[in-house]
């Protein structure tokens, strides 16, 4: 690796601490994923959808955004993203164990359906791509109220074919809204490979909406960081949306219910596992002289400790009460109405 | 109290709420020029084109963008140009707006209003006449409103805009210019969830909403001349239904006629009849009756089919008389 | 007669109809590998990937493309991966499929089948558990089917594929592997529009469809031990409802319990109750009862809320006993 | 006008007779439109949506397609199109008067909702763009059945923003289906001008679906003919869909219910009226020496006679019976089922 490459983060304005922090978040997300797969197999949690292979893009994007100001509309694989904008392992474990204290939904939704108002994480659902117009609406509101922030949303390449993506992007393009659309193109939509899913190139769709499309290597955290940072600057300058296509590979099966060997080969998966973004990031740190194997072991141990704590906390936390089923269909009469009036 | 049209009531509700708070804005197709049905006429001149926003022709985006803005804290009022064109937005309404509070365990909420001009005016044919309320009725998390006169229309629309939850607001197009009535000069709201007795009576009870309330009132005048008195309950809010008011009105006379323009099977009237069958069986003196549109896709364009399809004062009177004489 | 699962019944219906005619094909997300719920397993190997077509992730296109193919003369069977994801296709279903024959004055027709796996299995949470039938119920022009056992599932799916009009086919996911039963080896259909008495009885009538029919049958066994006999009518087709069968079953005992997993307000049960209130008032010996999901957006993921929400044999039995003892 | 221009139709393989026929159809559609506006103002018919200004694109396209073989999914302004694929003035007048004999819908639908199975005109509805996936589905069926035809669909530029257009185009792109999408970009969607409606250029959207987009002057019948002809050849060769953006101007108000002076100026409309495609076509014929003012007068008289006949026929024809309301919700039991079994 050349010197240029090993200090790329500095040329992007990232400190050494930040880039280590990026790695830490990627690793934490990876370990969370691995833990959940174990917990699911052990019957301790019902279900898990994994983000393995997508951590680089998620962390790169999160570091380019402003926490406490920007709005985030992530999709179900974005563990590394939400961990990087303030969600904790405990929060995620509470969701995995579907417990009352889960800040995402109070144990109502499947895990991976992120929500945390204080952190700017907007509640998401399962039907894919519905969040895209929401991101546009938040950006519109910000523009109307002359607030300086962006809204950032992600979705898979399969999901990019939903009508809502088209309608949302066109709306954002017409009004030059501060939105960043990031498609995490991981080559599969469950079993359907890219070429049966998407005609043309996703990145080229931006042209038709009059704003730039950028294709980046989604396994390279710094490349994604740079693209999102530029997109954010454009948005804040009033120059409108950006579409980022982050190309990557879904290393794990679609979910704990999926047998991916029905539609792809071990060899194909192995090929990509060797290009694992977390390992590549570690290598970058090692090559830059910012990291050592000893530090890595210490970090792994620390994450493990945290993970155990979070797991235990999630496991032992109480469930909602059965009658909670009936709450929050509508506002409590006094509550919000008075707030707004 | 000024006497104004139903359309003016709706327009002035938006006007006043927009003046009251900078969070309120309207968006939709052609709303800038005043809307194709004139509901937003004059608002752009007053509040600017940002707050009376012409959108691209894409209903799912109109609702989806409104939802995003509402989650941010705005109070968007989204216009569907015709209720017949609400269906591209179904996913945003049912999967999103209706479930945002519940799924986030009360962390987020979605105070949008979706205005949908519905019902037949004559000459609208299959796709400019529909009553789609039953599609959304029965989706918990949504509120659904369908006023029958200017007072209720204005008061309910203001209540809807101030409501912290999503409200589908169905405006019967034939009421727009066809129904006028007194409306207070000062600020008021009509609470969502409360039905209203529009006429007191002893012999039969008519339960309805929207235009058919007006037909029932006219038919009741005629029926009174024939010696029967009709009690008329206007549901006003379809969801949540005002169950106590329904049961009270039904038990008042023991003879219930339910009327709506929407087709009969699976309509709101079915739920009203079911509630009565569950709660008031022994108070009934006649089987429950329904006068509704026939179970066909929608109204035809040509006049004979249109007349056959649509409710009218005469059809209403026939049914009311039959029930009174039962 | 082989004894097979509900899922195998559905798969074999498609298999046999595809073998029977080259016009039949299936399309949807992941149907090639067999579908995420295995309903189309093995079909691609047999019929090729053109006739077991993996589509892009876009429900409106899946239904819209199927409609186009059907108008051409094909017999597409479109799979919605989960019924919860049918809503992006609402416009194509309600505005298009349901109205093509009517609006073209019988020149065109739209013989599509839309398969929608619905209902909660446990662990599916808000968006992999819904019962959306009431959204489409009450849309004339559509047929809606919801079988409760393998015999009906296979016979009705074959009938749906051969039907010249659009059919929404709701498959309860908890029946897939949970319900087995005998199915003839030879070709047969179960006619759309005919309800079926699943159990003869004298004391109470239960009217239901889908999974809750199974619960009712189990509860009836228990109730029999307590000395009461339940008459159980399985609607099988939700639209058009088999009105004579409903009235006959209701009048058989004069005590009617309607059950479904879909939430109560505005559900199919409301129409069933309304029909009874219109036609059989004087034959009833007890108010009509409904056992349904509560009026909340959908089932929660965590076990306590799930248990609270979902119907069960016990809940059914309680209601049936209460009605029997009325 | 140069010699090259006056014989352009021959270089495209069109005979002199054909190009005169094109003009005849454009003029007929124009006269139909004008007659309907009169009839509506006189209270004889309830409503009219006009196609004035869009005849060139419609006729150009229709002549490039094969009648009796291809499938047509036109939108509500396509009078000139349907007249060119076999619909008669009588058919259109029966629809305008909403009479039982109307082949489009038996007087059930608003006029402009075309349908005629024998002519390959597929029934359309009012919600815009729903026909786009239908066109794709018909093309898919044709491909599955190894039939050699294209399906052709049109829609306005406002309607191009609906999700169904995106989903339909992507589906067609993935499966390389023989569909031609023609957007009649007439600059307005009711009152909303292009720049508030569409971000980017419509023609550029094709790139994102991996097939060619062609922008043509939609007031030039030969240019549109050429583009659609090429698109049809591509499609039949198995090379997949084409998107054609035909740029034009909606000279009339949106419909008889619209006051266009609320959102545009007389001058703007006047400017485009001077570029009226029907007059330009006449000029082309005059310049080519294929036409004379005398012939034109004769043609006008002939069309007028036909129009009068059709109007009278439509006016006098009987309405459906009231009880017809209840028919054709579903198939007559015996009917279609037996046909297919
Ligand atoms: C509207 C809708 N249809 C179907 C599904 C079921 N589903 C869940 S994930 C998925 C595939 C998504 O693929 P992609 O967008 O590429 O994201 P990835 O899972 O690969 O990250 C499908 C079909 C859904 N959630 N929503
Ligand atoms: C889904 C839907 N929403 C709204 C409408 C009402 N509407 C009818 S035509 C029209 C404008 C269409 O504009 P464009 O697509 O540019 O076609 P043009 O009328 O200009 O030819 C609108 C909004 C509709 N028909 N369908
Ligand atoms: Mg993917
Ligand atoms: Mg236009």
GROMACS .gro file of C-alpha atoms and ligand atoms in nm, chain A residues 75 77 156-158 184-190 250, ligand 3:
model
   14
   75UNK     CA    1  -3.316   0.046   0.626
   77UNK     CA    2  -2.942  -0.377   0.749
  156UNK     CA    3  -3.143  -0.189  -0.123
  157UNK     CA    4  -3.103  -0.218  -0.498
  158UNK     CA    5  -3.410  -0.438  -0.522
  184UNK     CA    6  -2.679  -0.016  -0.076
  185UNK     CA    7  -2.642  -0.235  -0.381
  186UNK     CA    8  -2.549  -0.572  -0.233
  187UNK     CA    9  -2.619  -0.766  -0.556
  188UNK     CA   10  -2.919  -0.960  -0.426
  189UNK     CA   11  -3.275  -0.897  -0.326
  190UNK     CA   12  -3.327  -1.210  -0.123
  250UNK     CA   13  -2.440  -0.928   0.097
 1337LIG    MG1   14  -2.998  -0.611  -0.220
   0.00000   0.00000   0.00000
